[in-house]
XYZ file of C-alpha atoms in Angstrom:
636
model
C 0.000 0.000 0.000
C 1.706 3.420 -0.575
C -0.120 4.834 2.280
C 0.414 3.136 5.541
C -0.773 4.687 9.486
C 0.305 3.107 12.154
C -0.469 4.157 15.929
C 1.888 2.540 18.319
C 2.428 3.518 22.008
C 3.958 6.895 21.424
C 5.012 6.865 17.058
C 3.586 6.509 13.984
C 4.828 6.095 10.699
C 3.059 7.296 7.504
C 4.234 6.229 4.195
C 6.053 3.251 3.168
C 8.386 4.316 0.343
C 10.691 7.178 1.597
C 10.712 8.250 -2.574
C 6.890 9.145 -2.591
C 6.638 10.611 0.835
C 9.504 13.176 -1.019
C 7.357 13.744 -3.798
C 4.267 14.197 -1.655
C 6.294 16.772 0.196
C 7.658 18.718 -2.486
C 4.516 18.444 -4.211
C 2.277 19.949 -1.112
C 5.013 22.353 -0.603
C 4.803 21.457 3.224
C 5.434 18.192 5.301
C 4.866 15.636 7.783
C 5.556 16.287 11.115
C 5.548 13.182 13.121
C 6.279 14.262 16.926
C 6.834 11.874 19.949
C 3.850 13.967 21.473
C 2.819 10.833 24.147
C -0.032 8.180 23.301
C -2.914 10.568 23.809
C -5.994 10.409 22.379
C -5.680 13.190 19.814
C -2.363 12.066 18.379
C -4.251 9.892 15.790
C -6.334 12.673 15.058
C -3.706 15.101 14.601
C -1.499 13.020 12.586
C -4.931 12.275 9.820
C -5.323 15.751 9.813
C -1.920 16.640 8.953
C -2.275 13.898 6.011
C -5.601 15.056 4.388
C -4.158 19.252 4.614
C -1.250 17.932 2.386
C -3.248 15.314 0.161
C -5.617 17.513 -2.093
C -2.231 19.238 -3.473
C 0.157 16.483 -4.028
C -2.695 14.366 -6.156
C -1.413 14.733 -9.699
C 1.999 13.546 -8.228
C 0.908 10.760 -6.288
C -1.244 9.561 -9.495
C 1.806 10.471 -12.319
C 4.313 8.375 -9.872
C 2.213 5.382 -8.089
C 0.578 5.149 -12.110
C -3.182 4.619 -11.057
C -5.812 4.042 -13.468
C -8.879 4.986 -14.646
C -10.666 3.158 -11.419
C -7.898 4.044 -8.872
C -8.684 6.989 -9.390
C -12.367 7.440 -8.738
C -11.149 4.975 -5.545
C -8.743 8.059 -4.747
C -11.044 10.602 -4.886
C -13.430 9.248 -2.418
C -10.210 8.636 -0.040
C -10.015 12.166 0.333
C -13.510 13.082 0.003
C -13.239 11.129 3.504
C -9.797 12.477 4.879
C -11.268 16.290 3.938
C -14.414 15.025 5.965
C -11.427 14.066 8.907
C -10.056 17.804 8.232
C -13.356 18.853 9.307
C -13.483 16.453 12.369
C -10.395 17.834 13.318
C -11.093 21.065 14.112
C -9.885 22.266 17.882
C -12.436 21.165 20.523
C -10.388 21.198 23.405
C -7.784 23.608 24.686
C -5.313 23.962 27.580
C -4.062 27.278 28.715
C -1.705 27.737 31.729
C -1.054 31.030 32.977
C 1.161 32.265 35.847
C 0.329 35.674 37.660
C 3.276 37.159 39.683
C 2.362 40.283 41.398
C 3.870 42.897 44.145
C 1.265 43.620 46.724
C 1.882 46.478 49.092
C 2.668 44.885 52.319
C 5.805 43.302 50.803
C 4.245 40.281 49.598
C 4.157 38.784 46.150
C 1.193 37.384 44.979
C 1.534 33.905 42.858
C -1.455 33.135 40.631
C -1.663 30.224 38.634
C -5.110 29.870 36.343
C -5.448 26.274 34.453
C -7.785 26.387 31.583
C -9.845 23.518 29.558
C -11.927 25.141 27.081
C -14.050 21.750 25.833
C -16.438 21.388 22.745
C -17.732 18.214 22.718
C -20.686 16.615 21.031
C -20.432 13.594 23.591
C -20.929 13.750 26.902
C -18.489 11.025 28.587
C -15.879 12.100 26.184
C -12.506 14.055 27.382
C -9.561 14.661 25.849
C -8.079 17.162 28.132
C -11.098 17.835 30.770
C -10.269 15.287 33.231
C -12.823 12.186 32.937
C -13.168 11.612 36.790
C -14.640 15.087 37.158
C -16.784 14.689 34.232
C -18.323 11.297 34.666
C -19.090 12.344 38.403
C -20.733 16.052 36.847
C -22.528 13.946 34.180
C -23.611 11.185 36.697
C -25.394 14.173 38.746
C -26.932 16.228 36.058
C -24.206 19.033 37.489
C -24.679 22.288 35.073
C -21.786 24.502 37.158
C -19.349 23.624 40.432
C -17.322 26.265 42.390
C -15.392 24.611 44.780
C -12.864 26.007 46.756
C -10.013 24.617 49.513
C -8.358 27.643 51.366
C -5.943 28.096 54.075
C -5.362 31.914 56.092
C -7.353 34.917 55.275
C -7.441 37.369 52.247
C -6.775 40.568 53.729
C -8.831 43.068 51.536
C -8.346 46.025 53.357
C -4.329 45.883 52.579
C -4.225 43.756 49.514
C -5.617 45.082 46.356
C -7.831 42.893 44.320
C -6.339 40.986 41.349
C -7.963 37.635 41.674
C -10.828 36.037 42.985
C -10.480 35.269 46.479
C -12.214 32.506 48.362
C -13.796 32.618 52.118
C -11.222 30.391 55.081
C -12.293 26.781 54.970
C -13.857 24.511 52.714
C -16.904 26.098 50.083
C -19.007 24.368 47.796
C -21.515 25.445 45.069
C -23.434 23.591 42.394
C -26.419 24.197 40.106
C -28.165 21.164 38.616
C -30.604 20.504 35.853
C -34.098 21.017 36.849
C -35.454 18.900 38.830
C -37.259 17.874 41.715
C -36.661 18.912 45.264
C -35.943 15.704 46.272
C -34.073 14.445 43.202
C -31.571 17.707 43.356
C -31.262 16.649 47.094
C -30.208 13.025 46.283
C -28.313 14.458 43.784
C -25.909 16.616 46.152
C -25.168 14.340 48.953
C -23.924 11.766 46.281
C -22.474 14.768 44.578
C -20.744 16.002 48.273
C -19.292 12.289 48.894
C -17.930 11.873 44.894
C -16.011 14.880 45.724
C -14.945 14.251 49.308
C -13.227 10.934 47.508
C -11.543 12.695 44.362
C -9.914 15.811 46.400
C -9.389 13.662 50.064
C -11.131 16.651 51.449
C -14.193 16.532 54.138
C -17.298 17.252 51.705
C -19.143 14.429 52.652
C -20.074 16.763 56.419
C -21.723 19.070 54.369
C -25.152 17.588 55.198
C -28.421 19.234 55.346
C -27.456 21.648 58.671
C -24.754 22.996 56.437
C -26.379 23.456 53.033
C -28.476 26.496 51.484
C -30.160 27.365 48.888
C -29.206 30.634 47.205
C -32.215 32.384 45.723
C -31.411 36.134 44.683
C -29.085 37.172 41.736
C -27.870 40.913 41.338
C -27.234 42.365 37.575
C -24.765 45.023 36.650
C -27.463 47.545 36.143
C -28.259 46.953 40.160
C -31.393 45.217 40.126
C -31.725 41.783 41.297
C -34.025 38.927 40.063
C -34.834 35.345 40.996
C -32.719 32.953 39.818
C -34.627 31.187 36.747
C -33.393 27.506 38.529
C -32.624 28.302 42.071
C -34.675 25.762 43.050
C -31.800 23.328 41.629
C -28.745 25.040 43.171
C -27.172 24.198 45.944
C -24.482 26.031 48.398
C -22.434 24.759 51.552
C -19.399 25.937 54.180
C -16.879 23.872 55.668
C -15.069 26.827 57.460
C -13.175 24.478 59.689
C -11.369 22.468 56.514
C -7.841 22.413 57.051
C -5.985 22.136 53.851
C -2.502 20.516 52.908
C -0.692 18.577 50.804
C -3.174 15.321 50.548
C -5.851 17.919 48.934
C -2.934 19.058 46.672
C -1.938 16.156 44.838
C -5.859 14.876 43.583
C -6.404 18.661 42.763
C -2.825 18.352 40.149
C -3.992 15.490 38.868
C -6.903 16.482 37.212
C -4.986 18.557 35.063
C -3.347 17.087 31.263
C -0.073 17.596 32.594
C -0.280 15.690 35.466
C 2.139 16.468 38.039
C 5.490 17.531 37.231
C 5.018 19.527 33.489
C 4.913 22.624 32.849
C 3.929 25.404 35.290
C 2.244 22.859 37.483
C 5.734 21.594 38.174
C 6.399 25.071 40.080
C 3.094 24.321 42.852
C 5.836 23.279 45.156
C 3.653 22.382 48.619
C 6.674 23.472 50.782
C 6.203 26.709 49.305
C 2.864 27.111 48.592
C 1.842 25.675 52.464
C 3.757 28.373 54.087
C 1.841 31.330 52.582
C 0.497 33.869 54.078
C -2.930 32.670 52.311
C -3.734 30.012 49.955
C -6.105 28.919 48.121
C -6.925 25.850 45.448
C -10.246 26.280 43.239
C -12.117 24.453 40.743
C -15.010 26.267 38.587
C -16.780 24.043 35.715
C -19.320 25.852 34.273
C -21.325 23.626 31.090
C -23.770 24.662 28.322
C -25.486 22.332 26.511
C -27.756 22.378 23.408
C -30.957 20.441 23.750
C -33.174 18.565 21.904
C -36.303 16.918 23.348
C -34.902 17.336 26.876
C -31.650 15.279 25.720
C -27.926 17.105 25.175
C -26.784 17.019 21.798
C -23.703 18.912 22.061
C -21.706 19.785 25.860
C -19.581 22.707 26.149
C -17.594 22.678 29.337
C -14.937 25.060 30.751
C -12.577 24.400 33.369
C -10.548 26.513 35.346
C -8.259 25.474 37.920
C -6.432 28.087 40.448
C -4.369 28.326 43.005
C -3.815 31.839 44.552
C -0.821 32.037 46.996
C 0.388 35.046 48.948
C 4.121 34.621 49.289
C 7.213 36.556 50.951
C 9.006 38.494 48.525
C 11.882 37.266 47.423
C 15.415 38.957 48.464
C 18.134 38.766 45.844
C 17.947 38.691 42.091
C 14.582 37.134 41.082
C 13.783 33.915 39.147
C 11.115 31.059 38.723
C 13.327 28.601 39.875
C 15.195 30.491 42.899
C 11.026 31.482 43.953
C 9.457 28.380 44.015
C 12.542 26.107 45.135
C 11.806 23.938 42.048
C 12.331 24.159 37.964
C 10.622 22.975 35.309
C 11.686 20.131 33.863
C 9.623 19.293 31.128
C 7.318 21.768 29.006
C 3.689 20.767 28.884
C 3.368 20.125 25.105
C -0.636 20.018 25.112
C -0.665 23.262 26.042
C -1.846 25.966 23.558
C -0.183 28.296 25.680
C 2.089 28.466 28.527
C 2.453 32.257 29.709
C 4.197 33.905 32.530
C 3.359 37.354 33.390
C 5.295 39.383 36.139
C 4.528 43.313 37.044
C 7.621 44.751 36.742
C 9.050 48.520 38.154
C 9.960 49.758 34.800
C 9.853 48.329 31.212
C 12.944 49.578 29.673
C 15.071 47.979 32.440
C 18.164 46.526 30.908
C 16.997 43.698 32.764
C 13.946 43.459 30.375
C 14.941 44.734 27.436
C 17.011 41.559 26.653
C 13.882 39.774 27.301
C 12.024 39.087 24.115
C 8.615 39.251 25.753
C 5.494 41.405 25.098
C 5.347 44.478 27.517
C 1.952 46.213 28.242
C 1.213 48.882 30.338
C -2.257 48.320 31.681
C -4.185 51.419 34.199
C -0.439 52.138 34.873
C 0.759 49.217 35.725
C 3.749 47.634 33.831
C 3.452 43.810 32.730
C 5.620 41.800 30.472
C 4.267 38.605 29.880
C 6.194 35.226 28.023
C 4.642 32.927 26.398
C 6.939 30.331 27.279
C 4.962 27.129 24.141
C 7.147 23.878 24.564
C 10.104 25.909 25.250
C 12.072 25.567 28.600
C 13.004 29.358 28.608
C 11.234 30.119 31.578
C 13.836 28.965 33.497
C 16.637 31.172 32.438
C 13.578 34.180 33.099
C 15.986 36.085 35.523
C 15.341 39.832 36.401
C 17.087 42.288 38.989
C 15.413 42.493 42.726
C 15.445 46.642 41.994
C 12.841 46.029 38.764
C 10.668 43.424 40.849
C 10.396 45.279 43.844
C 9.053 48.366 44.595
C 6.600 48.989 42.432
C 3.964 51.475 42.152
C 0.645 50.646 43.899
C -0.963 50.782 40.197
C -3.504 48.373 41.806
C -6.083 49.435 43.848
C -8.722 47.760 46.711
C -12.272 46.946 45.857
C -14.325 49.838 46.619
C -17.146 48.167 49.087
C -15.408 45.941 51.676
C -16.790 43.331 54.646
C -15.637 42.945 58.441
C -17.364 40.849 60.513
C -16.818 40.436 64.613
C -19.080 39.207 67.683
C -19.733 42.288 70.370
C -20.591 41.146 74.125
C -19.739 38.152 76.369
C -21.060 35.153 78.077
C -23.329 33.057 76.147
C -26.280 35.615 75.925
C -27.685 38.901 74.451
C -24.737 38.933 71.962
C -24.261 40.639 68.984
C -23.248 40.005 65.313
C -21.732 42.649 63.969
C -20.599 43.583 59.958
C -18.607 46.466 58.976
C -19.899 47.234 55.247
C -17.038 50.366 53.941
C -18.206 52.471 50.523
C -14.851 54.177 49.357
C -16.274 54.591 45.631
C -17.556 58.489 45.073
C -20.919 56.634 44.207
C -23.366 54.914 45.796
C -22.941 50.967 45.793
C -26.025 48.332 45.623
C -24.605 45.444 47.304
C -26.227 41.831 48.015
C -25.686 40.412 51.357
C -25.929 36.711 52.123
C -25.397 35.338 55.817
C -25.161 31.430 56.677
C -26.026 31.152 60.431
C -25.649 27.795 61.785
C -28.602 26.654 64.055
C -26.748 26.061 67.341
C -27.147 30.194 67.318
C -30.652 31.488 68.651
C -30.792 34.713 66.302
C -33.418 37.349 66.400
C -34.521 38.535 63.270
C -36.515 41.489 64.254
C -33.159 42.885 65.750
C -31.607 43.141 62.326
C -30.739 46.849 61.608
C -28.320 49.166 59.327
C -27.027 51.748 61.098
C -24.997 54.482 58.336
C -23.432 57.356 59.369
C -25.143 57.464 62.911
C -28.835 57.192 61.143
C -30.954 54.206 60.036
C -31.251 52.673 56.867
C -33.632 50.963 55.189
C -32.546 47.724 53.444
C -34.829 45.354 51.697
C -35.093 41.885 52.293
C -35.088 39.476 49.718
C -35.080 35.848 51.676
C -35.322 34.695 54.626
C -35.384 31.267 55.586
C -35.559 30.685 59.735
C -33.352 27.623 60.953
C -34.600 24.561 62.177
C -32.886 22.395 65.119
C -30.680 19.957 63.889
C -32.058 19.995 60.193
C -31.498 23.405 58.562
C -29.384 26.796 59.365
C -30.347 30.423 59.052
C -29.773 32.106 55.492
C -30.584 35.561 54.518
C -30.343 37.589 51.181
C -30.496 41.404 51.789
C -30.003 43.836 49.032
C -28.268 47.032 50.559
C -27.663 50.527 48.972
C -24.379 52.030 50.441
C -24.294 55.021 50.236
C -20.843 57.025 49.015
C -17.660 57.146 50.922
C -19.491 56.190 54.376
C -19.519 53.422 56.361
C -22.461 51.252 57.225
C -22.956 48.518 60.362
C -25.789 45.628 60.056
C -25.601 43.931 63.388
C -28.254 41.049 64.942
C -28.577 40.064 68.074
C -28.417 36.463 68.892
C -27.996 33.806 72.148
C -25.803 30.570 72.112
C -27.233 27.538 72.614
C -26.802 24.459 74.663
C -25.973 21.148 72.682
C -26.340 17.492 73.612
C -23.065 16.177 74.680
C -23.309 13.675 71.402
C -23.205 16.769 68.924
C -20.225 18.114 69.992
C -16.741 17.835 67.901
C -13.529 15.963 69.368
C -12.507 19.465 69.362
C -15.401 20.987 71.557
C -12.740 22.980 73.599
C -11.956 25.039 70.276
C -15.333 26.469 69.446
C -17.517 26.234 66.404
C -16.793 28.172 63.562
C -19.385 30.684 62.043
C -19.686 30.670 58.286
C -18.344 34.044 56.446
C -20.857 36.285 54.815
C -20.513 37.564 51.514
C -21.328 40.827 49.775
C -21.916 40.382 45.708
C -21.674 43.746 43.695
C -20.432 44.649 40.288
C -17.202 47.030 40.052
C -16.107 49.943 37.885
C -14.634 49.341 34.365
C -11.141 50.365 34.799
C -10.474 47.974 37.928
C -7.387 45.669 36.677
C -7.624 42.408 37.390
C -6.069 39.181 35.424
C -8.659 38.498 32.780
C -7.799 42.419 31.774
C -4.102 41.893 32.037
C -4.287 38.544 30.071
C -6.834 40.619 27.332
C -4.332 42.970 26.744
C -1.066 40.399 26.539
C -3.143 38.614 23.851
C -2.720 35.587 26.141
C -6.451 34.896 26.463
C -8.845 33.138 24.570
C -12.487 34.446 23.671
C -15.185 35.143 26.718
C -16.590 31.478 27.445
C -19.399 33.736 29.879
C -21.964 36.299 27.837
C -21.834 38.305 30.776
C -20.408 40.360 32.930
C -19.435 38.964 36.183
C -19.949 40.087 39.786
C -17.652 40.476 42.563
C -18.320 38.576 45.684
C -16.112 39.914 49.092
C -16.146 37.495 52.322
C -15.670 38.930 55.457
C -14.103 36.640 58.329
C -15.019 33.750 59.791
C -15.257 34.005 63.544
C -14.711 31.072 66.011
C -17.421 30.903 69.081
C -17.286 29.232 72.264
C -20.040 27.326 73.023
C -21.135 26.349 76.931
C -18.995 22.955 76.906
C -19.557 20.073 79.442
C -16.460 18.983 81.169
C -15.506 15.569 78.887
C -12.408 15.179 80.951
C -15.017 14.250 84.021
C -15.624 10.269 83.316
C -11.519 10.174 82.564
C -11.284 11.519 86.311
C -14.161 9.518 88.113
C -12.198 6.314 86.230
C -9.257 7.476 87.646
C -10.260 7.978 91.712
C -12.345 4.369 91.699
C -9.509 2.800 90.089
C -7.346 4.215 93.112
C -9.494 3.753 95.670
C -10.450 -0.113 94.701
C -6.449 -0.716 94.357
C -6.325 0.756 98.286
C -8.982 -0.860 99.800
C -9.259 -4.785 97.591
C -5.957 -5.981 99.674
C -7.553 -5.743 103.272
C -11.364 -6.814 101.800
C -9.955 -9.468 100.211
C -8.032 -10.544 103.188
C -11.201 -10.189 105.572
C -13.547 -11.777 103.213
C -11.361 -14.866 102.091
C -9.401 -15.982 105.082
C -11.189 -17.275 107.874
C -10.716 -16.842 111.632
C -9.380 -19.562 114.592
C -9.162 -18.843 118.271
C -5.774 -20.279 119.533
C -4.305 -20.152 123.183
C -0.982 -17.935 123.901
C 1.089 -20.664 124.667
C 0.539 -22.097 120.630
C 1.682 -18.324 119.523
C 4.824 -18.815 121.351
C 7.164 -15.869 122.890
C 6.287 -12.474 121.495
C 9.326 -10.134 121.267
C 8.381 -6.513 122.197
C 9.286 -4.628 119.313
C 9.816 -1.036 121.591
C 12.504 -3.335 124.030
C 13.761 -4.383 120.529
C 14.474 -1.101 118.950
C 15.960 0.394 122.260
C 18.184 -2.917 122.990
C 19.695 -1.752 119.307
C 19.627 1.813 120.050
C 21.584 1.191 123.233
C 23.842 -0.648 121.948
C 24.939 1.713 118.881
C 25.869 4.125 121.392
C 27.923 2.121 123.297
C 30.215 0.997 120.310
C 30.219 4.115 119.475
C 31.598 5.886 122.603
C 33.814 2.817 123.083
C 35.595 2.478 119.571
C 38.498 4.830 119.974
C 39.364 3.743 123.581
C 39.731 0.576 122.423
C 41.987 2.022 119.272
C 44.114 3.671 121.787
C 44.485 0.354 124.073
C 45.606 -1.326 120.583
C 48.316 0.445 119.573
């Protein structure tokens, strides 16, 4: 045959006669690039498409030297009536982007953000190239339309820090939206949903039961006005703010991506770095659109995007990738369609920089270069001067509305719970405010109040659902208009309850954590962020989202002390009957096992008296004593 494909674990081979793969070459003006690219699934792909782009123009050739006839030829044409069919196949419906975000925050800190993104167009559902197949059997399996998950360590501190990237609330945070459904079939569907997880990132979702879990109701538009969602019935939202994270959540969250482990700029999420951060943060967002017919999917489109944000010490000393994150990069991720670096920088015509070839950008007066590193291994020599990292000029500013939350009073009643909402924008700011309240808190709802400036508010309420012992928390949804440059306080007053001694943690002598609250509000234009840095590097791909997105602040999570019984108590009642059973079994045993006999004086024999005994010794120690060197002195 003079046209031979063979797939084997990582080659192929196309063409059997080295003569007419020339002539096909010189005849297409192009060639036939056969890369050790890894057994993948779109290797065979790639390597037909290559063919058919190169077969249409090397046809008289291939027919003047292989000498067809009349009827190879009409056989011919229908081989690449097919292989122009494959060209069509072929077109790009996955790709992988890897970015790396390396910015100077005020405090002198660094902020390290890395954004992973799968862009998939598939027309089956259960089929991945690059999205990872665990996550998308278990979406698929659960009729899951978006997931925002998040694992975070420390606290983002938004009152220093200026915003660059999303930032998650302390603990563990979970939100999906299903396909319509049923109550109860949405339900089933998110404990199986919570456990699936809990297995594939060794994290605690499967606590998140139905004390912990909400359902968000309320969305807010850009204009200001909020509506229903259209399927809030089928979303569902729930706090872990106790998670702990480390390196065990680490390693499942790497492996979801093409790359693996050790490729690319995933090689650089060292966990001996990233652990010791000031903050930290690993987050997953799938968001799917699907095109239906008849209530069944005929084509998925999914997007991925993986982050880790990171709050590091800066560096001291001449700055590189490798010298940063105690680790290089061995091996390029060659999936990737690109593999950028960006890094804010003090000044762009550093001579530093200006041997760099890599595109410079000055966005909102902030300088970025940014490298868009392919399959090379560049990255590595990417080596700049501590004076053009560090200082730079705060270019980046704070969001303008910001949250504090803290508990006023003590003791275990009439307390108070207390959020700090700050305007600093010359306008006035429509903000939506959501509060989880667990139900171990006795809150009073007809205490809520906004006090601004000294005066009080009005504030609408747009949900309210009351808490219910040991089956449902409190959750609120209040839209707020604060006004400009002034500071607002909404504060409830609430009583701490007393729990069975069951329901309390191994850890009751910590305290319970309270969930964060959230504001969600849309920001000015000309805030920078990464998606505007990345827009205007020409590192991003179209908008996946028709939208505009919201901004969503957390305020803190605050630890409470519940009344406690004293567990230690059986451990010390074990502790005195074991003692006192030890003291008194030897004489109880004696008196109830041996048995008494009356015997004369005479059988006892002679008693020695043991006061004559001890002074018959006594006596006679002194005597020796008092004697000895007389006796010396009679001797010699």
């Amino acid at each position: 045959m003079p046209f031979k494909q063979g797939i084997g674990n990582e080659t192929a081979v196309i063409m059997n006669s080295s003569s007419v793969l020339e002539d096909v070459r010189l005849a297409s003006g192009g060639q036939i690039s056969v890369k050790r690219l890894g057994s993948q699934g779109w290797l065979r792909n790639r390597l037909v498409c290559e063919a058919a782009l190169i077969w249409p123009a090397a046809l008289s050739k291939l027919m003047t030297v292989m000498g067809f006839t009349w009827c190879s030829k009409v056989v011919l044409e229908v081989l690449i009536l097919h292989l122009l069919f494959a060209v069509y196949s072929c077109r790009p419906r996955e790709q992988f982007l890897e970015e790396l975000h390396l910015i100077s925050l005020n405090s002198r800190h660094t902020l390290a953000y890395f954004k992973f993104t799968i862009i998939s167009l598939n027309k089956s559902e259960n089929h991945f190239n690059f999205f990872p197949n665990a996550l998308g059997r278990v979406l698929n399996a659960y009729n899951v339309t978006e997931l925002h998950l998040s694992l975070t360590q420390g606290l983002w501190r938004s009152h220093i820090w200026p915003h660059y990237a999303p930032t998650e609330p302390t603990g563990a945070h979970l939100l999906a939206t299903f396909q319509r459904d049923t109550a109860e079939r949405t339900n089933t569907n998110w404990n199986r949903l919570v456990h699936s997880l809990s297995g594939l990132f060794c994290a605690s979702f499967s606590q998140i039961d139905s004390t912990r879990t909400v359902t968000p109701k309320y969305l807010l538009f850009a204009n200001g006005t909020q509506n229903i969602f259209s399927n809030y019935a089928s979303m569902r939202y729930g706090m872990l703010p106790s998670e702990n994270v480390c390196t065990e959540n680490l390693t499942p969250w790497k492996k979801l991506l093409p790359c693996k482990l050790n490729r690319g700029l995933t090689a650089l999420l060292n966990p001996r770095r990233l652990f010791n951060a000031h903050y930290v943060s690993l987050a997953v967002k799938v968001t799917k659109t699907c095109q239906e017919n008849n209530g069944q999917c005929l084509s998925a489109n999914w997007k991925l995007v993986q982050s880790v944000t990171a709050v590091l010490d800066s560096y001291k000393g001449d700055w590189s990738l490798q010298n940063y994150f105690f680790v290089p990069i061995q091996q390029p991720c060659n999936i990737a369609f690109k593999s950028a670096v960006i890094v804010q920088v003090k000044d762009l015509k550093s001579s530093s920089i200006s041997t760099l070839s890599a595109s410079r950008v000055k966005v909102n007066g902030c300088n970025m270069i940014g490298l868009d590193s392919g399959r090379d291994l560049f990255v590595n020599e990417l080596s700049l001067k501590m004076d053009d990292v560090y200082p730079v000029t705060s270019c980046l500013s704070r969001l303008p509305v910001l949250l504090n939350t803290h508990v006023l009073g003590v003791g275990f009643h009439h307390l108070t719970l207390k959020h700090r909402i700050s305007n600093e924008a010359p306008n006035e700011m429509i903000v939506l405010f959501r509060q989880t309240i667990p139900w171990i808190i006795r809150v009073y709802f007809h205490t809520l109040t906004l006090i601004c400036a000294g005066e009080k508010k009005s504030f609408e309420i747009l949900h309210y659902e009351p808490a219910k012992n040991r089956l449902k928390p409190h959750y609120f949804e209040l839209l707020i208009r604060v006004p400009a440059l002034s500071v607002c306080h909404l504060q409830i007053n609430f009583d701490k309850s007393l729990l069975r001694w069951t329901e309390y943690p191994p850890d009751a002598n910590r305290g319970f954590m309270l969930p964060a609250a959230s504001l969600l509000y849309y920001t000015p234009d000309f805030k920078v962020d990464n998606d505007a840095v990345s827009k205007a590097l020409n590192f991003s791909q179209k908008n996946f989202d028709t939208f505009k997105q919201p901004v969503q602040v957390y305020g803190e999570s605050l630890l409470l002390n519940l009344p406690t019984p004293d567990f230690s108590m059986p451990y010390n009642v074990i502790c005195l009957v074991c003692t006192v059973v030890a003291l008194i079994f030897g004489p109880i045993h004696n008196v109830t096992t041996k048995r008494l006999v009356l015997k004369h004086r005479r059988e006892l024999g002679s008693r020695v008296n043991l006061r004559r005994l001890f002074a018959y010794f006594k006596r006679n120690n002194v005597e020796c004593v008092s004697k000895f060197p007389v006796q010396e002195e009679q001797t010699n």
